[in-house]
Tab-separated table of C-alpha atoms and ligand atoms in Angstrom:
chain	number	residue	atom	x	y	z
E	1	MET	CA	-5.428	-32.357	21.268
E	2	ARG	CA	-9.109	-32.809	20.288
E	3	TRP	CA	-11.216	-31.115	17.774
E	4	GLU	CA	-12.638	-28.742	20.425
E	5	ASN	CA	-9.104	-27.246	20.708
E	6	LEU	CA	-9.165	-26.129	17.091
E	7	THR	CA	-10.537	-22.973	15.647
E	8	VAL	CA	-11.862	-21.969	12.285
E	9	GLU	CA	-9.411	-21.540	9.398
E	10	SER	CA	-9.447	-18.062	7.967
E	11	GLY	CA	-10.645	-17.457	4.476
E	12	GLY	CA	-9.124	-17.809	0.989
E	13	HIS	CA	-9.457	-21.454	0.671
E	14	SER	CA	-11.040	-23.298	-2.235
E	15	ARG	CA	-13.191	-25.689	-0.341
E	16	ALA	CA	-15.786	-25.313	2.394
E	17	ALA	CA	-15.111	-26.727	5.868
E	18	ASP	CA	-15.967	-30.364	6.170
E	19	ALA	CA	-18.510	-29.888	8.923
E	20	ALA	CA	-20.166	-33.229	8.230
E	21	LEU	CA	-16.976	-35.120	8.939
E	22	PHE	CA	-15.859	-33.393	12.032
E	23	GLY	CA	-19.156	-32.043	13.495
E	24	ALA	CA	-17.689	-28.514	13.444
E	25	ASP	CA	-16.920	-25.791	10.937
E	26	ALA	CA	-13.254	-25.771	12.064
E	27	VAL	CA	-11.701	-27.515	9.144
E	28	VAL	CA	-10.764	-26.661	5.502
E	29	SER	CA	-10.350	-29.876	3.565
E	30	ARG	CA	-8.267	-30.040	0.438
E	31	THR	CA	-7.167	-32.661	-2.089
E	32	PHE	CA	-4.439	-32.275	-4.684
E	33	ASP	CA	-4.245	-34.102	-8.030
E	34	THR	CA	-0.503	-34.518	-8.140
E	35	PRO	CA	0.687	-38.142	-8.077
E	36	GLU	CA	2.439	-37.560	-4.804
E	37	PHE	CA	-0.755	-36.687	-3.003
E	38	ARG	CA	-3.312	-38.673	-4.957
E	39	GLY	CA	-5.933	-40.228	-2.651
E	40	ILE	CA	-4.936	-38.069	0.310
E	41	THR	CA	-7.149	-35.380	1.832
E	42	PHE	CA	-5.574	-32.684	3.974
E	43	HIS	CA	-7.663	-31.114	6.694
E	44	GLU	CA	-6.232	-27.752	7.544
E	45	VAL	CA	-6.881	-26.496	11.002
E	46	ARG	CA	-5.728	-23.684	13.290
E	47	ALA	CA	-4.541	-25.124	16.604
E	48	ARG	CA	-5.042	-23.144	19.849
E	49	SER	CA	-1.962	-24.596	21.409
E	50	ILE	CA	1.016	-26.349	19.828
E	51	ILE	CA	3.250	-27.302	22.721
E	52	ASN	CA	1.630	-30.371	24.305
E	53	ARG	CA	2.468	-31.909	27.685
E	54	VAL	CA	2.844	-35.663	27.482
E	55	PRO	CA	0.388	-37.480	29.821
E	56	GLY	CA	2.317	-39.568	32.314
E	57	ALA	CA	5.504	-37.736	31.234
E	58	SER	CA	7.413	-39.071	34.261
E	59	ARG	CA	7.642	-42.434	32.451
E	60	MET	CA	8.833	-40.841	29.218
E	61	PRO	CA	12.227	-39.420	28.284
E	62	PHE	CA	10.526	-36.152	27.221
E	63	GLU	CA	7.778	-34.029	28.709
E	64	TRP	CA	6.797	-31.673	25.907
E	65	THR	CA	6.050	-32.405	22.285
E	66	VAL	CA	5.131	-30.440	19.156
E	67	ASN	CA	3.196	-32.363	16.469
E	68	PRO	CA	2.191	-30.270	13.418
E	69	TYR	CA	0.342	-33.201	11.771
E	70	ARG	CA	-2.103	-35.972	12.697
E	71	GLY	CA	-2.275	-39.048	10.495
E	72	CYS	CA	0.714	-40.126	8.402
E	73	SER	CA	1.006	-40.833	4.725
E	74	HIS	CA	4.070	-43.018	5.407
E	75	ALA	CA	1.431	-45.565	6.109
E	76	CYS	CA	3.466	-48.035	8.197
E	77	VAL	CA	1.134	-50.980	8.818
E	78	TYR	CA	2.280	-51.332	12.440
E	79	CYS	CA	2.058	-47.608	13.302
E	80	PHE	CA	1.068	-47.225	17.017
E	81	ALA	CA	-0.353	-43.746	16.358
E	82	ARG	CA	-3.261	-45.177	14.411
E	83	LYS	CA	-5.380	-45.314	17.506
E	84	SER	CA	-5.096	-41.437	17.904
E	85	HIS	CA	-7.056	-41.049	14.653
E	86	SER	CA	-10.100	-42.586	16.294
E	87	TYR	CA	-10.149	-39.625	18.785
E	88	LEU	CA	-10.909	-37.425	15.762
E	89	ASP	CA	-13.651	-39.794	14.650
E	90	LEU	CA	-11.398	-40.849	11.738
E	91	ASP	CA	-10.656	-44.426	10.543
E	92	THR	CA	-7.460	-45.869	11.939
E	93	GLY	CA	-6.695	-47.936	8.906
E	94	LEU	CA	-6.634	-46.380	5.504
E	95	GLY	CA	-8.084	-43.176	7.049
E	96	PHE	CA	-4.895	-42.776	9.116
E	97	ASP	CA	-2.823	-43.009	5.992
E	98	SER	CA	-4.836	-40.701	3.808
E	99	GLN	CA	-6.799	-38.232	6.108
E	100	ILE	CA	-3.998	-35.897	7.265
E	101	VAL	CA	-4.690	-33.075	9.722
E	102	VAL	CA	-2.415	-30.129	9.177
E	103	LYS	CA	-1.976	-27.426	11.894
E	104	VAL	CA	-1.272	-24.660	9.495
E	105	ASN	CA	-0.508	-22.086	12.154
E	106	ALA	CA	2.028	-24.312	13.948
E	107	PRO	CA	5.211	-22.205	13.265
E	108	ASP	CA	3.538	-18.859	14.353
E	109	LEU	CA	1.950	-20.359	17.325
E	110	LEU	CA	5.109	-22.029	18.427
E	111	ARG	CA	7.101	-18.845	18.157
E	112	ARG	CA	4.499	-17.085	20.305
E	113	GLN	CA	4.483	-19.866	22.889
E	114	LEU	CA	8.278	-19.985	23.123
E	115	GLY	CA	8.333	-16.274	23.763
E	116	SER	CA	5.847	-16.523	26.635
E	117	ARG	CA	7.176	-15.785	30.113
E	118	ARG	CA	5.458	-18.910	31.299
E	119	TRP	CA	7.596	-21.137	28.956
E	120	LEU	CA	10.723	-22.284	30.727
E	121	GLY	CA	12.702	-23.445	27.638
E	122	GLU	CA	12.402	-27.154	28.261
E	123	HIS	CA	13.301	-29.778	25.699
E	124	ILE	CA	10.626	-30.315	22.924
E	125	ALA	CA	10.342	-33.656	21.170
E	126	MET	CA	8.955	-33.892	17.650
E	127	GLY	CA	8.052	-37.014	15.565
E	128	THR	CA	6.802	-38.767	18.701
E	129	ASN	CA	3.257	-39.172	17.468
E	130	VAL	CA	3.419	-38.954	13.777
E	131	ASP	CA	6.229	-38.157	11.351
E	132	CYS	CA	6.784	-34.376	10.969
E	133	TYR	CA	8.790	-35.046	7.702
E	134	GLN	CA	6.001	-36.979	5.993
E	135	ARG	CA	5.009	-36.156	2.445
E	136	ALA	CA	2.648	-33.340	3.511
E	137	GLU	CA	5.531	-31.431	4.852
E	138	GLY	CA	6.894	-31.141	1.242
E	139	ARG	CA	3.823	-28.928	0.548
E	140	TYR	CA	2.990	-27.239	3.773
E	141	ARG	CA	6.549	-26.520	4.844
E	142	LEU	CA	5.795	-26.103	8.522
E	143	MET	CA	9.116	-27.447	9.827
E	144	PRO	CA	11.368	-24.552	8.621
E	145	GLY	CA	9.241	-22.076	10.683
E	146	ILE	CA	9.191	-24.462	13.630
E	147	LEU	CA	12.975	-24.956	13.446
E	148	GLY	CA	13.575	-21.294	12.991
E	149	ALA	CA	11.562	-20.462	16.157
E	150	LEU	CA	13.431	-23.146	18.170
E	151	ARG	CA	16.746	-21.793	16.923
E	152	ASP	CA	15.902	-18.169	17.669
E	153	HIS	CA	14.893	-19.118	21.265
E	154	ALA	CA	17.821	-21.514	21.624
E	155	ASN	CA	15.314	-24.061	22.806
E	156	PRO	CA	16.591	-27.673	22.870
E	157	PHE	CA	14.720	-30.189	20.786
E	158	SER	CA	14.830	-33.596	19.185
E	159	ILE	CA	13.288	-35.035	16.046
E	160	LEU	CA	12.429	-38.671	15.300
E	161	THR	CA	11.700	-39.371	11.579
E	162	LYS	CA	11.756	-41.752	8.678
E	163	GLY	CA	11.480	-38.791	6.256
E	164	THR	CA	14.602	-37.915	4.087
E	165	LEU	CA	12.845	-34.562	3.616
E	166	ILE	CA	14.682	-33.562	6.778
E	167	LEU	CA	17.715	-32.864	4.583
E	168	ARG	CA	15.858	-29.832	3.108
E	169	ASP	CA	16.191	-28.233	6.525
E	170	LEU	CA	19.833	-29.114	6.983
E	171	ASP	CA	20.962	-25.528	7.329
E	172	LEU	CA	18.410	-24.710	9.951
E	173	LEU	CA	19.379	-27.854	11.856
E	174	VAL	CA	23.073	-26.910	11.812
E	175	GLN	CA	22.221	-23.331	12.935
E	176	ALA	CA	20.089	-24.621	15.725
E	177	SER	CA	22.767	-27.176	16.860
E	178	GLU	CA	25.164	-24.162	17.197
E	179	VAL	CA	23.020	-22.541	19.869
E	180	THR	CA	21.244	-25.431	21.614
E	181	ASP	CA	21.077	-29.183	22.052
E	182	VAL	CA	19.589	-30.835	18.988
E	183	GLY	CA	19.001	-34.663	18.892
E	184	ILE	CA	18.101	-36.372	15.637
E	185	SER	CA	16.995	-40.016	15.459
E	186	VAL	CA	16.122	-41.817	12.246
E	187	SER	CA	13.998	-44.929	12.355
E	188	VAL	CA	15.356	-47.910	10.356
E	189	GLY	CA	14.077	-51.154	11.695
E	190	PHE	CA	15.463	-53.406	8.877
E	191	THR	CA	17.010	-53.205	5.442
E	192	ASP	CA	14.980	-55.864	3.591
E	193	PRO	CA	13.594	-54.189	0.515
E	194	ALA	CA	10.685	-56.581	-0.033
E	195	LEU	CA	9.517	-56.150	3.597
E	196	TRP	CA	9.921	-52.446	3.402
E	197	ARG	CA	7.719	-52.130	0.324
E	198	THR	CA	4.751	-53.974	1.922
E	199	VAL	CA	5.000	-52.879	5.589
E	200	GLU	CA	6.118	-49.251	5.213
E	201	PRO	CA	4.799	-48.449	1.760
E	202	GLY	CA	4.771	-44.668	2.036
E	203	THR	CA	8.277	-44.223	3.477
E	204	PRO	CA	11.648	-43.550	1.735
E	205	SER	CA	13.569	-46.730	1.479
E	206	PRO	CA	15.824	-47.804	4.431
E	207	GLU	CA	18.832	-47.193	2.183
E	208	ARG	CA	17.770	-43.558	1.528
E	209	ARG	CA	17.131	-43.053	5.241
E	210	LEU	CA	20.653	-44.169	6.011
E	211	ASP	CA	21.960	-41.898	3.324
E	212	ALA	CA	20.235	-39.084	5.179
E	213	VAL	CA	21.924	-40.129	8.377
E	214	ARG	CA	25.263	-40.059	6.516
E	215	THR	CA	24.607	-36.582	5.254
E	216	LEU	CA	23.471	-35.235	8.584
E	217	THR	CA	26.513	-36.778	10.306
E	218	GLU	CA	28.840	-35.308	7.731
E	219	HIS	CA	27.510	-31.928	8.606
E	220	GLY	CA	28.420	-32.378	12.266
E	221	ILE	CA	24.887	-33.365	13.519
E	222	ASP	CA	24.861	-36.320	15.899
E	223	VAL	CA	22.319	-38.879	14.614
E	224	GLY	CA	21.192	-42.016	16.348
E	225	VAL	CA	19.187	-44.801	14.641
E	226	LEU	CA	16.163	-46.223	16.291
E	227	MET	CA	16.082	-49.792	15.007
E	228	ALA	CA	12.382	-50.010	15.151
E	229	PRO	CA	10.463	-52.051	14.759
E	230	VAL	CA	12.170	-55.449	14.722
E	231	ILE	CA	9.366	-57.485	13.357
E	232	PRO	CA	9.154	-61.089	14.834
E	233	PHE	CA	9.764	-63.830	12.205
E	234	LEU	CA	10.105	-61.273	9.409
E	235	SER	CA	13.138	-59.206	10.231
E	236	ASP	CA	14.585	-60.898	13.311
E	237	HIS	CA	16.764	-63.643	11.716
E	238	PRO	CA	20.301	-63.264	12.864
E	239	ALA	CA	21.449	-62.572	9.241
E	240	GLN	CA	18.861	-59.775	9.001
E	241	LEU	CA	19.847	-58.249	12.254
E	242	ARG	CA	23.497	-58.350	11.240
E	243	ALA	CA	22.818	-56.753	7.810
E	244	THR	CA	20.747	-53.993	9.419
E	245	VAL	CA	23.228	-53.156	12.192
E	246	ARG	CA	26.087	-53.276	9.686
E	247	ALA	CA	24.268	-50.810	7.365
E	248	ILE	CA	23.479	-48.491	10.236
E	249	ALA	CA	27.104	-48.582	11.391
E	250	ALA	CA	28.224	-47.758	7.758
E	251	SER	CA	25.946	-44.700	7.785
E	252	GLY	CA	27.926	-43.142	10.624
E	253	ALA	CA	25.125	-43.156	13.153
E	254	SER	CA	26.355	-42.569	16.651
E	255	SER	CA	24.089	-45.146	18.291
E	256	VAL	CA	21.534	-47.827	17.553
E	257	THR	CA	18.582	-48.644	19.777
E	258	PRO	CA	16.512	-51.758	19.001
E	259	LEU	CA	12.755	-51.857	19.625
E	260	VAL	CA	10.606	-54.921	19.071
E	261	LEU	CA	7.242	-54.449	17.390
E	262	HIS	CA	4.419	-53.663	19.672
E	263	LEU	CA	0.865	-53.936	18.713
E	264	ARG	CA	-1.553	-51.684	20.582
E	265	PRO	CA	-5.243	-51.499	19.814
E	266	GLY	CA	-5.675	-49.680	16.524
E	267	ALA	CA	-2.441	-50.885	15.139
E	268	ARG	CA	-3.056	-54.511	16.082
E	269	GLU	CA	-6.101	-55.031	13.934
E	270	TRP	CA	-4.543	-53.332	10.965
E	271	PHE	CA	-1.259	-55.202	11.293
E	272	MET	CA	-2.960	-58.609	11.745
E	273	ALA	CA	-5.090	-58.091	8.691
E	274	TRP	CA	-1.913	-57.258	6.728
E	275	LEU	CA	-0.186	-60.367	8.161
E	276	GLY	CA	-3.132	-62.586	7.119
E	277	GLN	CA	-2.892	-61.277	3.593
E	278	HIS	CA	0.889	-61.379	3.155
E	279	HIS	CA	2.091	-64.052	5.630
E	280	PRO	CA	-0.895	-66.153	6.602
E	281	HIS	CA	1.286	-68.933	7.954
E	282	LEU	CA	2.467	-66.554	10.725
E	283	VAL	CA	-0.951	-65.565	12.056
E	284	ARG	CA	-1.115	-68.219	14.747
E	285	ARG	CA	2.471	-67.628	15.859
E	286	TYR	CA	1.720	-63.914	16.322
E	287	GLU	CA	-1.437	-64.646	18.239
E	288	ARG	CA	0.672	-66.725	20.642
E	289	LEU	CA	3.517	-64.238	20.803
E	290	TYR	CA	1.288	-61.312	21.496
E	291	ALA	CA	-1.231	-63.313	23.672
E	292	GLU	CA	-0.453	-61.335	26.777
E	293	GLY	CA	-1.106	-57.893	25.155
E	294	ALA	CA	0.537	-55.215	23.076
E	295	TYR	CA	4.191	-56.362	23.765
E	296	ALA	CA	6.168	-59.342	22.829
E	297	PRO	CA	7.308	-61.402	25.842
E	298	LYS	CA	10.286	-60.044	27.851
E	299	TRP	CA	12.510	-62.943	26.911
E	300	TYR	CA	12.013	-62.187	23.207
E	301	GLN	CA	12.692	-58.458	23.751
E	302	ARG	CA	15.818	-59.199	25.768
E	303	ARG	CA	17.128	-61.606	23.088
E	304	ILE	CA	16.808	-59.114	20.385
E	305	THR	CA	18.330	-56.326	22.481
E	306	ARG	CA	21.333	-58.483	23.332
E	307	GLN	CA	21.892	-59.550	19.624
E	308	VAL	CA	21.693	-56.018	18.476
E	309	HIS	CA	23.961	-54.632	21.219
E	310	ASP	CA	26.577	-57.402	20.453
E	311	LEU	CA	26.414	-56.515	16.746
E	312	ALA	CA	26.734	-52.782	17.529
E	313	GLN	CA	29.770	-53.518	19.563
E	314	GLU	CA	31.236	-55.669	16.781
E	315	TYR	CA	30.689	-52.912	14.249
E	316	GLY	CA	31.887	-50.233	16.556
E	317	ILE	CA	28.741	-48.153	16.875
E	318	GLY	CA	28.780	-45.788	19.819
E	319	PRO	CA	30.493	-42.768	21.212
E	320	ALA	CA	33.642	-44.638	21.777
E	321	ARG	CA	34.558	-44.661	18.194
E	322	ALA	CA	34.140	-40.922	17.688
E	323	GLY	CA	37.016	-39.780	15.588
E	324	MET	CA	37.870	-43.259	14.507
E	325	PRO	CA	37.807	-44.231	10.845
E	326	ARG	CA	34.448	-45.570	9.657
E	327	ARG	CA	35.746	-48.844	8.319
E	328	ILE	CA	33.050	-51.422	8.533
E	329	PRO	CA	34.012	-55.115	8.461
E	330	GLU	CA	32.481	-57.138	5.643
E	331	PRO	CA	29.544	-59.174	6.834
E	332	PRO	CA	29.960	-62.949	7.152
E	333	ASP	CA	28.584	-65.218	4.525
E	334	PRO	CA	24.865	-65.695	5.313
E	335	ALA	CA	25.485	-69.432	4.972
E	336	ASP	CA	27.476	-69.184	8.228
E	337	GLU	CA	24.472	-67.952	10.124
E	338	PRO	CA	22.444	-70.351	12.215
E	339	VAL	CA	19.327	-71.266	10.252
E	340	SER	CA	17.226	-72.968	12.980
E	341	GLU	CA	14.983	-70.767	15.157
E	342	PRO	CA	15.883	-70.453	18.848
E	343	THR	CA	14.150	-72.857	21.142
E	344	GLN	CA	11.755	-70.252	22.617
E	345	LEU	CA	10.360	-69.406	19.179
E	346	THR	CA	9.631	-72.971	18.233
E	347	LEU	CA	7.487	-73.255	21.376
E	348	ILE	CA	5.117	-70.520	20.613
A	1	SF4	S1	6.536	-42.968	9.754
A	1	SF4	FE1	6.061	-43.158	12.000
A	1	SF4	S2	4.137	-41.998	12.316
A	1	SF4	FE2	4.331	-42.309	10.111
A	1	SF4	S3	3.101	-44.194	9.760
A	1	SF4	FE3	5.299	-44.820	9.982
A	1	SF4	S4	5.406	-45.265	12.190
A	1	SF4	FE4	3.529	-44.091	11.957
């Protein structure tokens, strides 16, 4: 999606289009004074198309996406979608957190496109670029119309989110899951409250996200947790991994999938600046760990995956325990955990 795909918002808005910013008269920009939205500008646009094909879809587990927003006030420092803001001539740092593009016609457009004879009813993934349950959704309420359209067309879909606002649409999710395949994933990379406040400052706390997992599960919706990102040297200590997997297990999640932090251009600069400010002693270690590019070395990724899978097995997360009581063993005393870093990490 580029600006040239967008058309002019119809009338009735309080502010003129921000032509200077976007080089077109296709946008209505708004700000709201409520504490929840202070400092955030919403750019309301009318998209021409809402179901997007994923470039290189053969390498992805999904081929079609719907993204009603661009930019994300959840403001995760590491967010890989930051780069996409530069395609709109917007800043990938604070601009990504505070300049939010809202496709106000997304529900109507989706309903129309789902009804087209050319659409074959394939799976649609949401939350794959930015979070569709970010704070803006509380005001614009695009998701109820989107979910209603998917339900009415019995079109399979999945949602990945950090937003507890998803619970507002619980009834729609239950209704949709009665007629089609619905996959929900909630992202919880760690449970450390101090780390959460600085690195994911606009998100609901990990605890609240896991409460949302519990509620969805109690209503019969299968929810997996994407344990992402595991942040090297900040959330990867064995005691931290154990605490996180244990909390995920206690939430009733059906699966846990770990993903180590990756730092693509756009996210990398912003994350490294944050690291220099909050954890300057780690900067050189990160430069070495990510010397080859956007991804941590394979040995590191494999080590984290193995640790998380072992913990998941220990705490009984997975389809095998369906129907079993949700009794979660107490965590061991952190004093029992190894405190020295693995050899590989001391070398970098
Ligand atoms: S919630 Fe997701 S999309 Fe939003 S800033 Fe965080 S990582 Fe990016």
